[in-house]
Amino acid sequence: MKRKLLIIALFSIGLLQAQNIFKDDFSTYTINQELSGQGLWSNSPIAPNVGIGACLPLSATEPCFGTKVIGQSLSYLNYGSSNSSILLGPVQDGVARAITPIVTGGDLYLGLVLNITSAPTTAGSPVDFLRVINSDATQVTFRLLVKDAGFGYNVGIRKGASNNATVYTGDILNYGENVLVILKYSHLIGPNDDIVSAYVNPNYTNIEPANPNITNSSGFDQSGAIDRVAFRMNFNVAASMPTGIIGLVSTSTTWEGLTFEPLGVNQFDKNKLTISSSFENGLLNVSATNAISNAKLTLYSMTGSLLESQTVNIPSGNSQIALASKLTAGIYIAQLSDDSGATKSFKIISK
C-alpha cells in the first residue's frame, strides 16, 4: 500500500553545540579572586559535593591560598582564546565543577590549554593536577600529569587508581608555550578495558585526528558515572607539582563540540540538502548539491524510539533512499549524520 509523507518542517539541530557539556574560559570571573565560589566551581567536598578539598598548608606556619583566577591570556588556533586563566601550582585548592548530565557510557572528551613553566622530575614523583572523577568520591576515572624532560616536559595520562601505570608522550614540549591537550575517555564493555587517550597540540579543525599521541588502558575501569572535573592542586609536596596556568576548559561527548570558536559550516549546509514532499513505495526522495559518502540515516518515532538505522551514500543531484520501516499514520523524525558529527534532521508526517 502506497503512503505519502509530507515534509512539514526542515530544520537543523545544533547537536555540535548540544553535545558540549560545559565550556569555561574564566573570562567572566573576578581577577585575583579564588576560583572556588565563582561560576560552578567549588572546593567543598561536602556541598555541593563537587570539590576535593581546600588547600593543605606545608606546615602550620606556611601560607595557604585558594586557586586564583588571573588576567593572563591563553589561546590556541581554531580552538579558542581568553584573557583569563587560573594558576597552576601546589598548596592551592582541590577545586572542581560538576559534569551535567553525568556520563555513563560512550566517549567523553576534555580539552584545555596549558602553559607550563616548571614540571616535577621523575625523582620528585609527579602527581596528577587534573582528574576526572566518578560519582564515588574515592574513585578517579582518569588523570593528567606532566614531568620534566630537561629542556621541556612530557604530558602523561593515567587511568583509575593512583598506583596504575602512567603513559607519557615521547615528544618534548617547550616551557612557557601554550599547549592544547585533549583527553578522550572511551567506555568499553569489559571491567578493565576502557581507554584514555591524549592528543597534544593537534591541528584543531573540528575533525578528530586518526591517531592520538598516547593511549593508556592499564588498570581497572573506575568509570561508572563520571560527574566531576577537578583541579587537584591542594597537594602539599611542591616537588611533585607543576607550575603555570590553565584555561579554556571544555568537556563534550564529541571532539568537535569542544571548541570555543564559532562552528564551521557542515557539509549538509554546504550541500543545500533537501528532502522532497513525496514518499512513494518506501522511497524517500533526496536532493543534494554535492555527493555525501557514508552518511548515517536514522529514523525515530516522536517518543524517541529508534525505528531503523542505515548507512547511505547520497550522490549529487536527485536520488532516493529506501526505508525498511512500515510507517503508520503519525509524525516521525529522520536524521542524517556525517563523519564529522554534523547532523541534519527532518520532521515528517505519514498519512
Tab-separated table of C-alpha atoms in Angstrom:
chain	number	residue	atom	x	y	z
A	1	MET	CA	0.000	0.000	0.000
A	2	LYS	CA	1.359	3.367	-1.001
A	3	ARG	CA	1.785	6.052	1.656
A	4	LYS	CA	2.566	9.716	1.172
A	5	LEU	CA	4.626	11.660	3.681
A	6	LEU	CA	4.530	15.445	3.763
A	7	ILE	CA	7.650	17.236	4.986
A	8	ILE	CA	6.156	19.795	7.374
A	9	ALA	CA	9.445	21.285	8.587
A	10	LEU	CA	13.080	21.212	7.587
A	11	PHE	CA	15.421	22.153	10.377
A	12	SER	CA	18.999	21.681	11.547
A	13	ILE	CA	19.530	20.598	15.118
A	14	GLY	CA	22.708	22.123	16.541
A	15	LEU	CA	23.994	18.888	18.014
A	16	LEU	CA	27.576	20.138	17.886
A	17	GLN	CA	26.603	22.700	20.487
A	18	ALA	CA	24.269	20.366	22.387
A	19	GLN	CA	26.957	17.716	22.649
A	20	ASN	CA	29.122	20.103	24.648
A	21	ILE	CA	28.734	19.588	28.393
A	22	PHE	CA	30.383	22.797	29.537
A	23	LYS	CA	32.876	25.404	28.356
A	24	ASP	CA	34.672	27.762	30.715
A	25	ASP	CA	37.209	30.394	29.647
A	26	PHE	CA	37.097	32.113	33.091
A	27	SER	CA	36.556	35.465	31.334
A	28	THR	CA	33.517	36.477	33.396
A	29	TYR	CA	35.159	35.806	36.768
A	30	THR	CA	36.770	38.303	39.140
A	31	ILE	CA	40.520	38.581	38.618
A	32	ASN	CA	42.797	37.861	41.611
A	33	GLN	CA	39.970	36.153	43.463
A	34	GLU	CA	39.670	32.458	44.253
A	35	LEU	CA	38.105	30.259	41.590
A	36	SER	CA	36.080	28.428	44.241
A	37	GLY	CA	32.726	30.164	44.555
A	38	GLN	CA	32.849	31.630	41.039
A	39	GLY	CA	30.657	30.078	38.373
A	40	LEU	CA	30.024	26.427	39.279
A	41	TRP	CA	33.481	25.806	40.777
A	42	SER	CA	33.794	24.747	44.411
A	43	ASN	CA	36.468	23.421	46.765
A	44	SER	CA	33.877	21.889	49.090
A	45	PRO	CA	33.825	18.055	49.133
A	46	ILE	CA	30.523	18.088	51.019
A	47	ALA	CA	28.188	20.672	49.499
A	48	PRO	CA	27.574	20.946	46.597
A	49	ASN	CA	29.665	17.764	46.682
A	50	VAL	CA	31.916	18.542	43.756
A	51	GLY	CA	35.232	19.700	45.228
A	52	ILE	CA	38.013	17.520	46.592
A	53	GLY	CA	39.117	19.725	49.460
A	54	ALA	CA	40.571	23.134	50.211
A	55	CYS	CA	44.331	23.698	50.187
A	56	LEU	CA	46.646	21.979	52.662
A	57	PRO	CA	49.475	24.121	54.117
A	58	LEU	CA	53.029	22.835	54.074
A	59	SER	CA	53.118	23.442	57.826
A	60	ALA	CA	51.187	25.311	60.483
A	61	THR	CA	53.200	28.455	59.768
A	62	GLU	CA	53.206	28.267	55.959
A	63	PRO	CA	50.741	30.244	53.792
A	64	CYS	CA	47.886	28.504	52.016
A	65	PHE	CA	45.603	30.078	49.416
A	66	GLY	CA	42.861	29.044	47.016
A	67	THR	CA	43.358	28.621	43.288
A	68	LYS	CA	43.065	32.097	41.760
A	69	VAL	CA	41.715	33.489	38.528
A	70	ILE	CA	44.331	35.718	36.897
A	71	GLY	CA	44.359	38.129	33.974
A	72	GLN	CA	46.799	36.168	31.846
A	73	SER	CA	45.693	35.237	28.329
A	74	LEU	CA	45.743	31.837	26.631
A	75	SER	CA	44.859	30.860	23.071
A	76	TYR	CA	45.132	28.052	20.551
A	77	LEU	CA	44.388	28.233	16.832
A	78	ASN	CA	40.844	27.170	15.882
A	79	TYR	CA	40.132	26.117	19.488
A	80	GLY	CA	39.709	29.387	21.391
A	81	SER	CA	41.212	32.356	23.207
A	82	SER	CA	40.644	34.118	26.515
A	83	ASN	CA	42.146	36.960	28.534
A	84	SER	CA	41.770	34.969	31.770
A	85	SER	CA	43.194	31.750	33.176
A	86	ILE	CA	43.853	30.085	36.542
A	87	LEU	CA	47.094	29.491	38.392
A	88	LEU	CA	48.590	26.009	38.382
A	89	GLY	CA	50.760	25.003	41.325
A	90	PRO	CA	50.894	23.217	44.695
A	91	VAL	CA	49.380	24.256	48.018
A	92	GLN	CA	46.141	25.546	46.485
A	93	ASP	CA	42.615	24.126	46.137
A	94	GLY	CA	41.150	20.824	45.141
A	95	VAL	CA	38.572	22.804	43.162
A	96	ALA	CA	36.051	21.124	40.859
A	97	ARG	CA	32.816	21.545	38.938
A	98	ALA	CA	30.071	19.112	38.032
A	99	ILE	CA	29.596	17.309	34.734
A	100	THR	CA	25.898	17.556	33.920
A	101	PRO	CA	24.439	15.326	32.630
A	102	ILE	CA	26.550	12.574	34.202
A	103	VAL	CA	28.425	10.496	31.623
A	104	THR	CA	27.853	6.742	31.981
A	105	GLY	CA	28.946	5.438	28.573
A	106	GLY	CA	30.329	6.300	25.153
A	107	ASP	CA	33.161	8.808	24.780
A	108	LEU	CA	33.957	11.794	26.982
A	109	TYR	CA	36.309	14.499	25.660
A	110	LEU	CA	38.055	17.121	27.803
A	111	GLY	CA	40.074	19.943	26.279
A	112	LEU	CA	42.226	22.608	27.951
A	113	VAL	CA	45.127	24.913	27.143
A	114	LEU	CA	48.233	24.725	29.332
A	115	ASN	CA	51.216	26.996	29.717
A	116	ILE	CA	53.682	25.089	31.888
A	117	THR	CA	56.585	26.990	33.468
A	118	SER	CA	58.058	24.121	35.533
A	119	ALA	CA	57.385	20.403	35.897
A	120	PRO	CA	58.416	17.853	38.534
A	121	THR	CA	61.286	15.487	37.788
A	122	THR	CA	60.902	11.730	37.979
A	123	ALA	CA	62.705	11.866	41.310
A	124	GLY	CA	60.035	14.293	42.500
A	125	SER	CA	57.336	11.685	41.843
A	126	PRO	CA	54.958	13.695	39.614
A	127	VAL	CA	51.324	13.667	40.703
A	128	ASP	CA	48.208	14.469	38.709
A	129	PHE	CA	46.987	18.075	38.719
A	130	LEU	CA	43.759	17.338	36.872
A	131	ARG	CA	41.437	14.422	37.424
A	132	VAL	CA	38.020	13.405	36.156
A	133	ILE	CA	36.059	11.729	38.927
A	134	ASN	CA	33.434	9.024	39.296
A	135	SER	CA	30.335	9.792	41.348
A	136	ASP	CA	32.005	7.737	44.066
A	137	ALA	CA	34.282	10.316	45.708
A	138	THR	CA	37.025	7.736	46.236
A	139	GLN	CA	37.326	6.752	42.582
A	140	VAL	CA	39.139	8.689	39.861
A	141	THR	CA	38.359	7.800	36.244
A	142	PHE	CA	41.454	9.351	34.618
A	143	ARG	CA	44.260	11.819	35.365
A	144	LEU	CA	46.582	14.317	33.658
A	145	LEU	CA	50.240	14.774	34.665
A	146	VAL	CA	53.417	16.392	33.359
A	147	LYS	CA	57.074	15.629	34.109
A	148	ASP	CA	60.327	17.431	33.393
A	149	ALA	CA	62.310	16.288	30.340
A	150	GLY	CA	65.362	18.520	30.645
A	151	PHE	CA	64.761	21.305	28.130
A	152	GLY	CA	60.995	20.880	28.303
A	153	TYR	CA	58.371	18.476	29.611
A	154	ASN	CA	56.247	15.438	28.712
A	155	VAL	CA	52.476	15.040	29.125
A	156	GLY	CA	51.203	11.916	30.874
A	157	ILE	CA	47.867	10.155	31.339
A	158	ARG	CA	46.788	7.565	33.877
A	159	LYS	CA	43.577	5.599	34.240
A	160	GLY	CA	41.907	4.806	37.548
A	161	ALA	CA	43.818	4.265	40.773
A	162	SER	CA	46.913	6.285	41.683
A	163	ASN	CA	49.183	3.208	41.516
A	164	ASN	CA	48.286	2.432	37.893
A	165	ALA	CA	50.855	2.966	35.158
A	166	THR	CA	51.309	6.422	33.620
A	167	VAL	CA	51.972	6.741	29.889
A	168	TYR	CA	53.930	9.850	28.792
A	169	THR	CA	54.368	11.430	25.376
A	170	GLY	CA	57.707	10.922	23.665
A	171	ASP	CA	57.660	14.449	22.270
A	172	ILE	CA	59.112	17.189	24.481
A	173	LEU	CA	57.056	20.365	24.860
A	174	ASN	CA	58.572	23.784	25.495
A	175	TYR	CA	58.124	25.576	28.795
A	176	GLY	CA	56.299	28.886	28.535
A	177	GLU	CA	54.308	27.984	25.390
A	178	ASN	CA	50.555	27.475	25.004
A	179	VAL	CA	49.751	23.785	24.522
A	180	LEU	CA	46.359	22.303	23.672
A	181	VAL	CA	45.691	18.958	25.368
A	182	ILE	CA	42.560	16.985	24.510
A	183	LEU	CA	41.810	13.901	26.601
A	184	LYS	CA	39.382	11.216	25.446
A	185	TYR	CA	37.889	8.530	27.676
A	186	SER	CA	36.251	5.630	25.840
A	187	HIS	CA	33.910	3.260	27.687
A	188	LEU	CA	34.204	-0.357	26.537
A	189	ILE	CA	32.327	-3.474	27.599
A	190	GLY	CA	34.794	-5.193	29.949
A	191	PRO	CA	35.778	-4.264	33.533
A	192	ASN	CA	39.364	-3.230	32.691
A	193	ASP	CA	39.434	-2.290	29.007
A	194	ASP	CA	38.354	1.369	28.960
A	195	ILE	CA	40.874	3.589	27.169
A	196	VAL	CA	42.111	7.095	27.970
A	197	SER	CA	43.856	8.883	25.097
A	198	ALA	CA	45.649	12.217	24.749
A	199	TYR	CA	46.010	14.482	21.723
A	200	VAL	CA	48.750	17.081	22.293
A	201	ASN	CA	48.870	20.194	20.103
A	202	PRO	CA	46.536	18.720	17.471
A	203	ASN	CA	45.517	20.687	14.399
A	204	TYR	CA	42.111	21.503	15.815
A	205	THR	CA	39.742	21.915	12.898
A	206	ASN	CA	36.670	20.198	14.354
A	207	ILE	CA	37.906	16.873	12.956
A	208	GLU	CA	39.403	14.282	15.315
A	209	PRO	CA	42.856	13.045	14.200
A	210	ALA	CA	43.060	9.383	13.258
A	211	ASN	CA	45.647	8.618	15.948
A	212	PRO	CA	46.179	10.105	19.421
A	213	ASN	CA	49.668	10.880	20.699
A	214	ILE	CA	49.312	8.379	23.547
A	215	THR	CA	46.771	5.878	24.900
A	216	ASN	CA	46.516	4.056	28.217
A	217	SER	CA	44.192	1.201	29.195
A	218	SER	CA	46.114	-0.065	32.220
A	219	GLY	CA	44.110	-0.816	35.337
A	220	PHE	CA	40.551	-1.454	36.488
A	221	ASP	CA	37.854	0.750	34.954
A	222	GLN	CA	36.706	3.302	37.535
A	223	SER	CA	34.214	4.951	35.198
A	224	GLY	CA	30.674	4.244	36.439
A	225	ALA	CA	29.030	7.644	36.462
A	226	ILE	CA	31.532	10.401	35.587
A	227	ASP	CA	30.328	13.548	37.303
A	228	ARG	CA	33.239	15.952	38.055
A	229	VAL	CA	36.272	17.680	36.585
A	230	ALA	CA	38.723	18.625	39.331
A	231	PHE	CA	41.977	20.565	39.532
A	232	ARG	CA	43.799	18.704	42.272
A	233	MET	CA	46.146	21.476	43.386
A	234	ASN	CA	45.787	21.005	47.115
A	235	PHE	CA	48.726	18.596	47.093
A	236	ASN	CA	51.321	19.941	49.516
A	237	VAL	CA	54.510	18.378	48.149
A	238	ALA	CA	55.832	21.159	45.963
A	239	ALA	CA	58.416	18.952	44.229
A	240	SER	CA	55.625	16.753	42.821
A	241	MET	CA	53.536	19.513	41.236
A	242	PRO	CA	53.996	21.630	38.089
A	243	THR	CA	53.538	25.396	37.873
A	244	GLY	CA	51.985	27.540	35.172
A	245	ILE	CA	48.481	28.484	34.067
A	246	ILE	CA	45.419	26.658	32.723
A	247	GLY	CA	42.491	27.921	30.685
A	248	LEU	CA	39.834	27.263	28.040
A	249	VAL	CA	38.448	24.160	29.757
A	250	SER	CA	35.767	22.315	27.800
A	251	THR	CA	34.028	18.935	28.059
A	252	SER	CA	31.925	17.278	25.389
A	253	THR	CA	30.691	13.935	24.122
A	254	THR	CA	32.221	14.768	20.717
A	255	TRP	CA	35.568	16.127	19.535
A	256	GLU	CA	34.023	18.946	17.524
A	257	GLY	CA	31.880	20.050	20.467
A	258	LEU	CA	34.931	21.231	22.456
A	259	THR	CA	35.774	24.388	20.507
A	260	PHE	CA	35.181	27.914	21.800
A	261	GLU	CA	35.231	29.223	18.219
A	262	PRO	CA	32.124	29.553	16.014
A	263	LEU	CA	31.395	26.257	14.322
A	264	GLY	CA	32.116	25.924	10.640
A	265	VAL	CA	29.509	25.160	8.001
A	266	ASN	CA	28.936	21.413	7.834
A	267	GLN	CA	28.613	19.535	4.567
A	268	PHE	CA	24.840	19.264	4.874
A	269	ASP	CA	24.557	23.050	4.919
A	270	LYS	CA	27.080	23.433	2.098
A	271	ASN	CA	25.189	20.875	0.033
A	272	LYS	CA	21.827	22.576	0.494
A	273	LEU	CA	20.409	19.160	1.267
A	274	THR	CA	16.647	18.820	0.856
A	275	ILE	CA	14.076	16.052	1.062
A	276	SER	CA	11.066	16.316	-1.191
A	277	SER	CA	7.484	16.041	-0.025
A	278	SER	CA	6.846	12.793	-1.882
A	279	PHE	CA	7.314	9.350	-0.349
A	280	GLU	CA	6.332	6.630	-2.775
A	281	ASN	CA	6.725	2.855	-2.461
A	282	GLY	CA	9.077	3.153	0.519
A	283	LEU	CA	11.445	5.554	-1.255
A	284	LEU	CA	12.467	8.904	0.220
A	285	ASN	CA	13.412	11.472	-2.433
A	286	VAL	CA	16.570	13.462	-1.674
A	287	SER	CA	18.366	16.314	-3.424
A	288	ALA	CA	21.982	17.361	-2.708
A	289	THR	CA	24.293	19.860	-4.399
A	290	ASN	CA	27.343	17.605	-3.830
A	291	ALA	CA	27.774	13.918	-3.089
A	292	ILE	CA	27.802	12.780	0.554
A	293	SER	CA	29.511	9.485	1.425
A	294	ASN	CA	28.821	7.223	4.391
A	295	ALA	CA	26.026	9.287	5.883
A	296	LYS	CA	24.101	7.619	8.680
A	297	LEU	CA	20.329	7.728	8.321
A	298	THR	CA	18.260	7.093	11.446
A	299	LEU	CA	14.506	7.163	11.821
A	300	TYR	CA	12.781	7.837	15.151
A	301	SER	CA	9.257	7.974	16.443
A	302	MET	CA	8.175	11.144	18.249
A	303	THR	CA	8.656	9.301	21.554
A	304	GLY	CA	12.342	8.790	20.708
A	305	SER	CA	12.168	5.097	19.765
A	306	LEU	CA	14.688	4.096	17.097
A	307	LEU	CA	12.854	2.541	14.159
A	308	GLU	CA	15.773	1.951	11.796
A	309	SER	CA	19.365	2.914	11.085
A	310	GLN	CA	21.396	2.544	7.891
A	311	THR	CA	24.467	3.951	6.166
A	312	VAL	CA	23.748	5.651	2.850
A	313	ASN	CA	25.710	7.267	0.030
A	314	ILE	CA	23.940	10.309	-1.398
A	315	PRO	CA	25.019	11.295	-4.927
A	316	SER	CA	24.858	14.838	-6.253
A	317	GLY	CA	21.538	15.772	-7.784
A	318	ASN	CA	18.320	13.858	-7.149
A	319	SER	CA	18.285	10.384	-5.612
A	320	GLN	CA	16.172	8.094	-3.460
A	321	ILE	CA	16.684	6.357	-0.110
A	322	ALA	CA	14.730	3.181	0.568
A	323	LEU	CA	13.238	2.921	4.071
A	324	ALA	CA	12.630	-0.521	5.508
A	325	SER	CA	10.148	0.676	8.141
A	326	LYS	CA	6.426	0.322	7.509
A	327	LEU	CA	5.143	3.621	8.835
A	328	THR	CA	1.670	4.023	10.242
A	329	ALA	CA	-0.038	7.408	10.288
A	330	GLY	CA	1.840	9.830	12.518
A	331	ILE	CA	4.861	12.110	12.895
A	332	TYR	CA	8.455	10.870	12.628
A	333	ILE	CA	11.971	12.295	12.747
A	334	ALA	CA	14.611	11.351	10.170
A	335	GLN	CA	18.240	12.300	10.859
A	336	LEU	CA	21.294	12.285	8.603
A	337	SER	CA	24.751	12.373	10.278
A	338	ASP	CA	28.166	12.616	8.629
A	339	ASP	CA	31.638	11.545	9.752
A	340	SER	CA	32.343	14.925	11.376
A	341	GLY	CA	29.328	14.561	13.686
A	342	ALA	CA	27.222	17.159	11.856
A	343	THR	CA	23.538	16.259	11.834
A	344	LYS	CA	20.534	17.466	9.890
A	345	SER	CA	17.030	16.469	10.913
A	346	PHE	CA	13.694	16.370	9.142
A	347	LYS	CA	10.237	16.128	10.644
A	348	ILE	CA	7.781	14.166	8.515
A	349	ILE	CA	4.117	13.223	8.712
A	350	SER	CA	2.865	9.887	7.477
A	351	LYS	CA	-0.738	9.871	6.281
